mmCIF file with all atom_site columns, C-alpha atoms and ligand atoms in Angstrom:
data_model
loop_
_atom_site.group_PDB
_atom_site.id
_atom_site.type_symbol
_atom_site.label_atom_id
_atom_site.label_alt_id
_atom_site.label_comp_id
_atom_site.label_asym_id
_atom_site.label_entity_id
_atom_site.label_seq_id
_atom_site.pdbx_PDB_ins_code
_atom_site.Cartn_x
_atom_site.Cartn_y
_atom_site.Cartn_z
_atom_site.occupancy
_atom_site.B_iso_or_equiv
_atom_site.pdbx_formal_charge
_atom_site.auth_seq_id
_atom_site.auth_comp_id
_atom_site.auth_asym_id
_atom_site.auth_atom_id
_atom_site.pdbx_PDB_model_num
ATOM   1   C CA  . UNK A 1 1   ? -20.392 78.325  49.174 1.00 94.00 ? 1   UNK A CA  1
ATOM   2   C CA  . UNK A 1 2   ? -19.721 78.802  52.853 1.00 98.00 ? 2   UNK A CA  1
ATOM   3   C CA  . UNK A 1 3   ? -18.974 82.334  53.807 1.00 98.00 ? 3   UNK A CA  1
ATOM   4   C CA  . UNK A 1 4   ? -16.657 83.322  56.770 1.00 98.00 ? 4   UNK A CA  1
ATOM   5   C CA  . UNK A 1 5   ? -15.669 86.908  57.771 1.00 98.00 ? 5   UNK A CA  1
ATOM   6   C CA  . UNK A 1 6   ? -13.194 88.032  60.433 1.00 99.00 ? 6   UNK A CA  1
ATOM   7   C CA  . UNK A 1 7   ? -11.908 91.897  61.180 1.00 98.00 ? 7   UNK A CA  1
ATOM   8   C CA  . UNK A 1 8   ? -8.478  92.967  62.394 1.00 98.00 ? 8   UNK A CA  1
ATOM   9   C CA  . UNK A 1 9   ? -5.799  95.197  62.053 1.00 97.00 ? 9   UNK A CA  1
ATOM   10  C CA  . UNK A 1 10  ? -2.921  92.776  61.177 1.00 98.00 ? 10  UNK A CA  1
ATOM   11  C CA  . UNK A 1 11  ? 0.095   95.151  61.179 1.00 97.00 ? 11  UNK A CA  1
ATOM   12  C CA  . UNK A 1 12  ? 3.474   93.629  60.884 1.00 97.00 ? 12  UNK A CA  1
ATOM   13  C CA  . UNK A 1 13  ? 1.784   90.741  59.227 1.00 98.00 ? 13  UNK A CA  1
ATOM   14  C CA  . UNK A 1 14  ? 2.873   87.872  61.268 1.00 98.00 ? 14  UNK A CA  1
ATOM   15  C CA  . UNK A 1 15  ? 2.699   84.129  62.123 1.00 98.00 ? 15  UNK A CA  1
ATOM   16  C CA  . UNK A 1 16  ? -0.131  84.243  64.441 1.00 98.00 ? 16  UNK A CA  1
ATOM   17  C CA  . UNK A 1 17  ? -2.767  86.006  61.900 1.00 98.00 ? 17  UNK A CA  1
ATOM   18  C CA  . UNK A 1 18  ? -1.517  83.649  59.495 1.00 98.00 ? 18  UNK A CA  1
ATOM   19  C CA  . UNK A 1 19  ? -2.498  80.761  61.863 1.00 98.00 ? 19  UNK A CA  1
ATOM   20  C CA  . UNK A 1 20  ? -5.773  82.326  62.578 1.00 98.00 ? 20  UNK A CA  1
ATOM   21  C CA  . UNK A 1 21  ? -6.464  82.959  58.700 1.00 98.00 ? 21  UNK A CA  1
ATOM   22  C CA  . UNK A 1 22  ? -5.743  79.442  57.992 1.00 98.00 ? 22  UNK A CA  1
ATOM   23  C CA  . UNK A 1 23  ? -8.366  78.282  60.443 1.00 98.00 ? 23  UNK A CA  1
ATOM   24  C CA  . UNK A 1 24  ? -11.033 80.625  59.485 1.00 98.00 ? 24  UNK A CA  1
ATOM   25  C CA  . UNK A 1 25  ? -10.701 79.482  55.880 1.00 98.00 ? 25  UNK A CA  1
ATOM   26  C CA  . UNK A 1 26  ? -11.213 76.329  57.181 1.00 98.00 ? 26  UNK A CA  1
ATOM   27  C CA  . UNK A 1 27  ? -14.251 76.614  58.649 1.00 98.00 ? 27  UNK A CA  1
ATOM   28  C CA  . UNK A 1 28  ? -15.911 77.549  54.945 1.00 98.00 ? 28  UNK A CA  1
ATOM   29  C CA  . UNK A 1 29  ? -14.920 78.247  51.492 1.00 98.00 ? 29  UNK A CA  1
ATOM   30  C CA  . UNK A 1 30  ? -14.644 81.902  51.016 1.00 98.00 ? 30  UNK A CA  1
ATOM   31  C CA  . UNK A 1 31  ? -12.910 84.485  53.452 1.00 99.00 ? 31  UNK A CA  1
ATOM   32  C CA  . UNK A 1 32  ? -14.150 87.925  53.810 1.00 99.00 ? 32  UNK A CA  1
ATOM   33  C CA  . UNK A 1 33  ? -11.228 89.591  56.188 1.00 99.00 ? 33  UNK A CA  1
ATOM   34  C CA  . UNK A 1 34  ? -12.529 93.394  57.510 1.00 98.00 ? 34  UNK A CA  1
ATOM   35  C CA  . UNK A 1 35  ? -9.270  95.312  57.799 1.00 98.00 ? 35  UNK A CA  1
ATOM   36  C CA  . UNK A 1 36  ? -9.029  98.740  60.279 1.00 98.00 ? 36  UNK A CA  1
ATOM   37  C CA  . UNK A 1 37  ? -8.445  101.475 58.073 1.00 98.00 ? 37  UNK A CA  1
ATOM   38  C CA  . UNK A 1 38  ? -5.781  103.934 59.456 1.00 98.00 ? 38  UNK A CA  1
ATOM   39  C CA  . UNK A 1 39  ? -8.646  106.224 60.820 1.00 97.00 ? 39  UNK A CA  1
ATOM   40  C CA  . UNK A 1 40  ? -9.963  103.479 62.645 1.00 97.00 ? 40  UNK A CA  1
ATOM   41  C CA  . UNK A 1 41  ? -7.308  102.263 64.115 1.00 97.00 ? 41  UNK A CA  1
ATOM   42  C CA  . UNK A 1 42  ? -5.883  105.597 65.308 1.00 96.00 ? 42  UNK A CA  1
ATOM   43  C CA  . UNK A 1 43  ? -9.762  106.899 66.690 1.00 96.00 ? 43  UNK A CA  1
ATOM   44  C CA  . UNK A 1 44  ? -11.365 103.533 67.745 1.00 94.00 ? 44  UNK A CA  1
ATOM   45  C CA  . UNK A 1 45  ? -7.594  101.277 68.989 1.00 92.00 ? 45  UNK A CA  1
ATOM   46  C CA  . UNK A 1 46  ? -5.388  104.389 69.544 1.00 93.00 ? 46  UNK A CA  1
ATOM   47  C CA  . UNK A 1 47  ? -3.400  101.884 67.427 1.00 90.00 ? 47  UNK A CA  1
ATOM   48  C CA  . UNK A 1 48  ? -0.489  103.566 65.217 1.00 93.00 ? 48  UNK A CA  1
ATOM   49  C CA  . UNK A 1 49  ? 0.356   101.297 62.227 1.00 96.00 ? 49  UNK A CA  1
ATOM   50  C CA  . UNK A 1 50  ? 3.770   100.438 60.845 1.00 96.00 ? 50  UNK A CA  1
ATOM   51  C CA  . UNK A 1 51  ? 2.060   99.643  57.588 1.00 98.00 ? 51  UNK A CA  1
ATOM   52  C CA  . UNK A 1 52  ? -0.816  101.804 55.776 1.00 98.00 ? 52  UNK A CA  1
ATOM   53  C CA  . UNK A 1 53  ? -3.753  100.628 55.152 1.00 98.00 ? 53  UNK A CA  1
ATOM   54  C CA  . UNK A 1 54  ? -3.386  99.809  51.383 1.00 98.00 ? 54  UNK A CA  1
ATOM   55  C CA  . UNK A 1 55  ? 0.183   97.901  52.533 1.00 98.00 ? 55  UNK A CA  1
ATOM   56  C CA  . UNK A 1 56  ? -1.775  95.773  55.032 1.00 98.00 ? 56  UNK A CA  1
ATOM   57  C CA  . UNK A 1 57  ? -4.452  95.539  52.121 1.00 98.00 ? 57  UNK A CA  1
ATOM   58  C CA  . UNK A 1 58  ? -1.803  94.336  49.564 1.00 98.00 ? 58  UNK A CA  1
ATOM   59  C CA  . UNK A 1 59  ? -0.403  91.865  52.095 1.00 98.00 ? 59  UNK A CA  1
ATOM   60  C CA  . UNK A 1 60  ? -3.392  90.056  53.347 1.00 98.00 ? 60  UNK A CA  1
ATOM   61  C CA  . UNK A 1 61  ? -4.608  89.648  49.799 1.00 98.00 ? 61  UNK A CA  1
ATOM   62  C CA  . UNK A 1 62  ? -1.298  87.593  48.974 1.00 98.00 ? 62  UNK A CA  1
ATOM   63  C CA  . UNK A 1 63  ? -2.255  85.379  51.477 1.00 98.00 ? 63  UNK A CA  1
ATOM   64  C CA  . UNK A 1 64  ? -3.568  82.190  50.264 1.00 98.00 ? 64  UNK A CA  1
ATOM   65  C CA  . UNK A 1 65  ? -6.938  81.931  52.957 1.00 98.00 ? 65  UNK A CA  1
ATOM   66  C CA  . UNK A 1 66  ? -7.966  85.346  51.939 1.00 99.00 ? 66  UNK A CA  1
ATOM   67  C CA  . UNK A 1 67  ? -10.520 85.816  49.560 1.00 98.00 ? 67  UNK A CA  1
ATOM   68  C CA  . UNK A 1 68  ? -11.846 89.519  49.620 1.00 98.00 ? 68  UNK A CA  1
ATOM   69  C CA  . UNK A 1 69  ? -10.117 92.340  51.814 1.00 99.00 ? 69  UNK A CA  1
ATOM   70  C CA  . UNK A 1 70  ? -12.861 95.328  52.782 1.00 98.00 ? 70  UNK A CA  1
ATOM   71  C CA  . UNK A 1 71  ? -12.041 98.191  55.028 1.00 98.00 ? 71  UNK A CA  1
ATOM   72  C CA  . UNK A 1 72  ? -13.289 98.232  58.587 1.00 98.00 ? 72  UNK A CA  1
ATOM   73  C CA  . UNK A 1 73  ? -14.368 101.570 59.611 1.00 98.00 ? 73  UNK A CA  1
ATOM   74  C CA  . UNK A 1 74  ? -16.967 101.000 62.777 1.00 97.00 ? 74  UNK A CA  1
ATOM   75  C CA  . UNK A 1 75  ? -17.177 98.839  65.218 1.00 96.00 ? 75  UNK A CA  1
ATOM   76  C CA  . UNK A 1 76  ? -21.021 98.999  64.375 1.00 95.00 ? 76  UNK A CA  1
ATOM   77  C CA  . UNK A 1 77  ? -20.682 97.631  61.039 1.00 98.00 ? 77  UNK A CA  1
ATOM   78  C CA  . UNK A 1 78  ? -20.308 94.140  61.136 1.00 98.00 ? 78  UNK A CA  1
ATOM   79  C CA  . UNK A 1 79  ? -24.091 93.880  61.786 1.00 98.00 ? 79  UNK A CA  1
ATOM   80  C CA  . UNK A 1 80  ? -24.615 95.473  58.031 1.00 98.00 ? 80  UNK A CA  1
ATOM   81  C CA  . UNK A 1 81  ? -21.616 93.242  56.853 1.00 98.00 ? 81  UNK A CA  1
ATOM   82  C CA  . UNK A 1 82  ? -22.957 89.621  57.726 1.00 98.00 ? 82  UNK A CA  1
ATOM   83  C CA  . UNK A 1 83  ? -25.944 90.669  55.470 1.00 98.00 ? 83  UNK A CA  1
ATOM   84  C CA  . UNK A 1 84  ? -24.374 92.651  52.724 1.00 98.00 ? 84  UNK A CA  1
ATOM   85  C CA  . UNK A 1 85  ? -21.880 89.615  52.100 1.00 98.00 ? 85  UNK A CA  1
ATOM   86  C CA  . UNK A 1 86  ? -24.179 86.843  53.023 1.00 98.00 ? 86  UNK A CA  1
ATOM   87  C CA  . UNK A 1 87  ? -21.796 85.622  55.711 1.00 98.00 ? 87  UNK A CA  1
ATOM   88  C CA  . UNK A 1 88  ? -22.352 82.303  57.410 1.00 98.00 ? 88  UNK A CA  1
ATOM   89  C CA  . UNK A 1 89  ? -19.941 82.641  60.069 1.00 98.00 ? 89  UNK A CA  1
ATOM   90  C CA  . UNK A 1 90  ? -17.787 85.130  61.847 1.00 98.00 ? 90  UNK A CA  1
ATOM   91  C CA  . UNK A 1 91  ? -14.578 84.255  63.378 1.00 98.00 ? 91  UNK A CA  1
ATOM   92  C CA  . UNK A 1 92  ? -12.060 85.848  65.741 1.00 98.00 ? 92  UNK A CA  1
ATOM   93  C CA  . UNK A 1 93  ? -9.470  85.162  68.163 1.00 98.00 ? 93  UNK A CA  1
ATOM   94  C CA  . UNK A 1 94  ? -10.705 84.484  71.396 1.00 98.00 ? 94  UNK A CA  1
ATOM   95  C CA  . UNK A 1 95  ? -9.060  87.354  72.807 1.00 97.00 ? 95  UNK A CA  1
ATOM   96  C CA  . UNK A 1 96  ? -12.286 88.659  72.084 1.00 98.00 ? 96  UNK A CA  1
ATOM   97  C CA  . UNK A 1 97  ? -14.471 85.808  73.396 1.00 98.00 ? 97  UNK A CA  1
ATOM   98  C CA  . UNK A 1 98  ? -18.361 86.885  74.376 1.00 98.00 ? 98  UNK A CA  1
ATOM   99  C CA  . UNK A 1 99  ? -17.468 90.509  72.361 1.00 98.00 ? 99  UNK A CA  1
ATOM   100 C CA  . UNK A 1 100 ? -19.776 89.532  69.309 1.00 98.00 ? 100 UNK A CA  1
ATOM   101 C CA  . UNK A 1 101 ? -22.033 87.063  70.038 1.00 98.00 ? 101 UNK A CA  1
ATOM   102 C CA  . UNK A 1 102 ? -25.123 89.289  69.187 1.00 98.00 ? 102 UNK A CA  1
ATOM   103 C CA  . UNK A 1 103 ? -24.091 88.941  65.198 1.00 98.00 ? 103 UNK A CA  1
ATOM   104 C CA  . UNK A 1 104 ? -26.290 85.483  66.372 1.00 98.00 ? 104 UNK A CA  1
ATOM   105 C CA  . UNK A 1 105 ? -29.332 87.622  65.985 1.00 97.00 ? 105 UNK A CA  1
ATOM   106 C CA  . UNK A 1 106 ? -27.966 88.161  62.336 1.00 97.00 ? 106 UNK A CA  1
ATOM   107 C CA  . UNK A 1 107 ? -27.924 84.574  61.867 1.00 97.00 ? 107 UNK A CA  1
ATOM   108 C CA  . UNK A 1 108 ? -24.564 84.588  61.850 1.00 98.00 ? 108 UNK A CA  1
ATOM   109 C CA  . UNK A 1 109 ? -22.394 81.172  63.264 1.00 98.00 ? 109 UNK A CA  1
ATOM   110 C CA  . UNK A 1 110 ? -19.926 83.103  65.971 1.00 98.00 ? 110 UNK A CA  1
ATOM   111 C CA  . UNK A 1 111 ? -16.665 81.130  66.509 1.00 98.00 ? 111 UNK A CA  1
ATOM   112 C CA  . UNK A 1 112 ? -13.855 82.144  68.624 1.00 98.00 ? 112 UNK A CA  1
ATOM   113 C CA  . UNK A 1 113 ? -10.113 80.579  67.783 1.00 98.00 ? 113 UNK A CA  1
ATOM   114 C CA  . UNK A 1 114 ? -7.568  80.275  70.330 1.00 98.00 ? 114 UNK A CA  1
ATOM   115 C CA  . UNK A 1 115 ? -4.880  83.083  69.599 1.00 98.00 ? 115 UNK A CA  1
ATOM   116 C CA  . UNK A 1 116 ? -1.431  81.774  69.072 1.00 98.00 ? 116 UNK A CA  1
ATOM   117 C CA  . UNK A 1 117 ? 0.635   82.079  71.629 1.00 97.00 ? 117 UNK A CA  1
ATOM   118 C CA  . UNK A 1 118 ? 4.171   84.165  72.243 1.00 94.00 ? 118 UNK A CA  1
ATOM   119 C CA  . UNK A 1 119 ? 3.636   86.404  69.220 1.00 97.00 ? 119 UNK A CA  1
ATOM   120 C CA  . UNK A 1 120 ? 2.085   89.739  68.510 1.00 96.00 ? 120 UNK A CA  1
ATOM   121 C CA  . UNK A 1 121 ? 3.059   93.031  67.204 1.00 95.00 ? 121 UNK A CA  1
ATOM   122 C CA  . UNK A 1 122 ? 3.590   94.775  70.186 1.00 93.00 ? 122 UNK A CA  1
ATOM   123 C CA  . UNK A 1 123 ? 6.179   91.565  71.124 1.00 96.00 ? 123 UNK A CA  1
ATOM   124 C CA  . UNK A 1 124 ? 7.432   92.032  67.387 1.00 96.00 ? 124 UNK A CA  1
ATOM   125 C CA  . UNK A 1 125 ? 8.284   96.071  68.374 1.00 94.00 ? 125 UNK A CA  1
ATOM   126 C CA  . UNK A 1 126 ? 9.211   95.970  71.796 1.00 95.00 ? 126 UNK A CA  1
ATOM   127 C CA  . UNK A 1 127 ? 12.278  93.153  70.840 1.00 96.00 ? 127 UNK A CA  1
ATOM   128 C CA  . UNK A 1 128 ? 13.236  95.238  67.501 1.00 96.00 ? 128 UNK A CA  1
ATOM   129 C CA  . UNK A 1 129 ? 14.051  97.938  70.067 1.00 95.00 ? 129 UNK A CA  1
ATOM   130 C CA  . UNK A 1 130 ? 15.994  96.217  72.500 1.00 92.00 ? 130 UNK A CA  1
HETATM 131 N N1  . C2G B 2 .   ? -4.388  87.052  66.286 1.00 51.18 ? 1   C2G B N1  1
HETATM 132 C C1  . C2G B 2 .   ? -3.603  85.430  67.011 1.00 51.18 ? 1   C2G B C1  1
HETATM 133 N N2  . C2G B 2 .   ? -2.591  85.283  67.512 1.00 51.18 ? 1   C2G B N2  1
HETATM 134 C C2  . C2G B 2 .   ? -1.874  86.609  67.530 1.00 51.18 ? 1   C2G B C2  1
HETATM 135 C C3  . C2G B 2 .   ? -2.031  87.815  67.669 1.00 51.18 ? 1   C2G B C3  1
HETATM 136 C C4  . C2G B 2 .   ? -3.365  88.233  66.687 1.00 51.18 ? 1   C2G B C4  1
HETATM 137 O O1  . C2G B 2 .   ? -4.898  84.676  66.710 1.00 51.18 ? 1   C2G B O1  1
HETATM 138 N N3  . C2G B 2 .   ? -0.929  86.082  68.278 1.00 51.18 ? 1   C2G B N3  1
HETATM 139 C C5  . C2G B 2 .   ? -5.665  87.188  65.955 1.00 51.18 ? 1   C2G B C5  1
HETATM 140 C C6  . C2G B 2 .   ? -6.422  87.960  66.906 1.00 51.18 ? 1   C2G B C6  1
HETATM 141 O O2  . C2G B 2 .   ? -7.594  87.504  67.710 1.00 51.18 ? 1   C2G B O2  1
HETATM 142 C C7  . C2G B 2 .   ? -7.815  88.649  65.885 1.00 51.18 ? 1   C2G B C7  1
HETATM 143 C C8  . C2G B 2 .   ? -6.565  88.654  64.296 1.00 51.18 ? 1   C2G B C8  1
HETATM 144 O O3  . C2G B 2 .   ? -5.740  87.882  64.541 1.00 51.18 ? 1   C2G B O3  1
HETATM 145 O O4  . C2G B 2 .   ? -8.283  87.364  65.470 1.00 51.18 ? 1   C2G B O4  1
HETATM 146 C C9  . C2G B 2 .   ? -5.799  89.700  64.349 1.00 51.18 ? 1   C2G B C9  1
HETATM 147 O O5  . C2G B 2 .   ? -5.421  90.335  65.165 1.00 51.18 ? 1   C2G B O5  1
HETATM 148 P P1  . C2G B 2 .   ? -5.449  92.079  65.085 1.00 51.18 ? 1   C2G B P1  1
HETATM 149 O O6  . C2G B 2 .   ? -4.522  92.596  64.106 1.00 51.18 ? 1   C2G B O6  1
HETATM 150 O O7  . C2G B 2 .   ? -4.577  92.236  66.504 1.00 51.18 ? 1   C2G B O7  1
HETATM 151 O O8  . C2G B 2 .   ? -6.570  92.405  65.159 1.00 51.18 ? 1   C2G B O8  1
HETATM 152 P P2  . C2G B 2 .   ? -7.715  93.481  66.592 1.00 51.18 ? 1   C2G B P2  1
HETATM 153 O O9  . C2G B 2 .   ? -6.899  94.329  66.870 1.00 51.18 ? 1   C2G B O9  1
HETATM 154 O O10 . C2G B 2 .   ? -7.764  92.691  67.832 1.00 51.18 ? 1   C2G B O10 1
HETATM 155 O O11 . C2G B 2 .   ? -8.742  93.855  65.228 1.00 51.18 ? 1   C2G B O11 1
HETATM 156 O O12 . C2G B 2 .   ? -13.527 94.856  65.176 1.00 51.18 ? 1   C2G B O12 1
HETATM 157 C C10 . C2G B 2 .   ? -12.206 93.700  65.520 1.00 51.18 ? 1   C2G B C10 1
HETATM 158 C C11 . C2G B 2 .   ? -11.522 94.443  65.362 1.00 51.18 ? 1   C2G B C11 1
HETATM 159 O O13 . C2G B 2 .   ? -10.874 94.647  64.099 1.00 51.18 ? 1   C2G B O13 1
HETATM 160 C C12 . C2G B 2 .   ? -9.868  93.336  65.997 1.00 51.18 ? 1   C2G B C12 1
#
């Protein structure tokens, strides 16, 4: 059983997120998503989510590629998560390229996947405000 983990806010879930989750799942058999909590988003990413953590969790849990959703409360929980969840592969979009290579020290393969161009939560909000 190959276990994969990825992290994110996943607000206004869109096809770019789904493309990431699908490709992440293709790298193993079990996909864990570390979902940024509302506090983490606001305090660490200055992101004000449209959907609450519980709503974003419910959406992610309904995606066929996702097997488990856990809270992401801090930047530095990844090292612990890799061991606690017996993770083989860590995946992020390539906007994060190089930021998490240290997880290889914990024995995890680190993979950065190309982002889906054009779509983003920021773009959706901007277009809807026109
Ligand atoms: N993503 C993508 N293509 C897009 C938009 C997003 O592949 N058009 C990917 C991102 O690269 C990321 C994931 O989808 O891997 C989730 O994106 P966000 O919710 O924006 O996550 P982010 O705010 O980057 O949080 O500790 C890591 C952070 O929690 C990542």
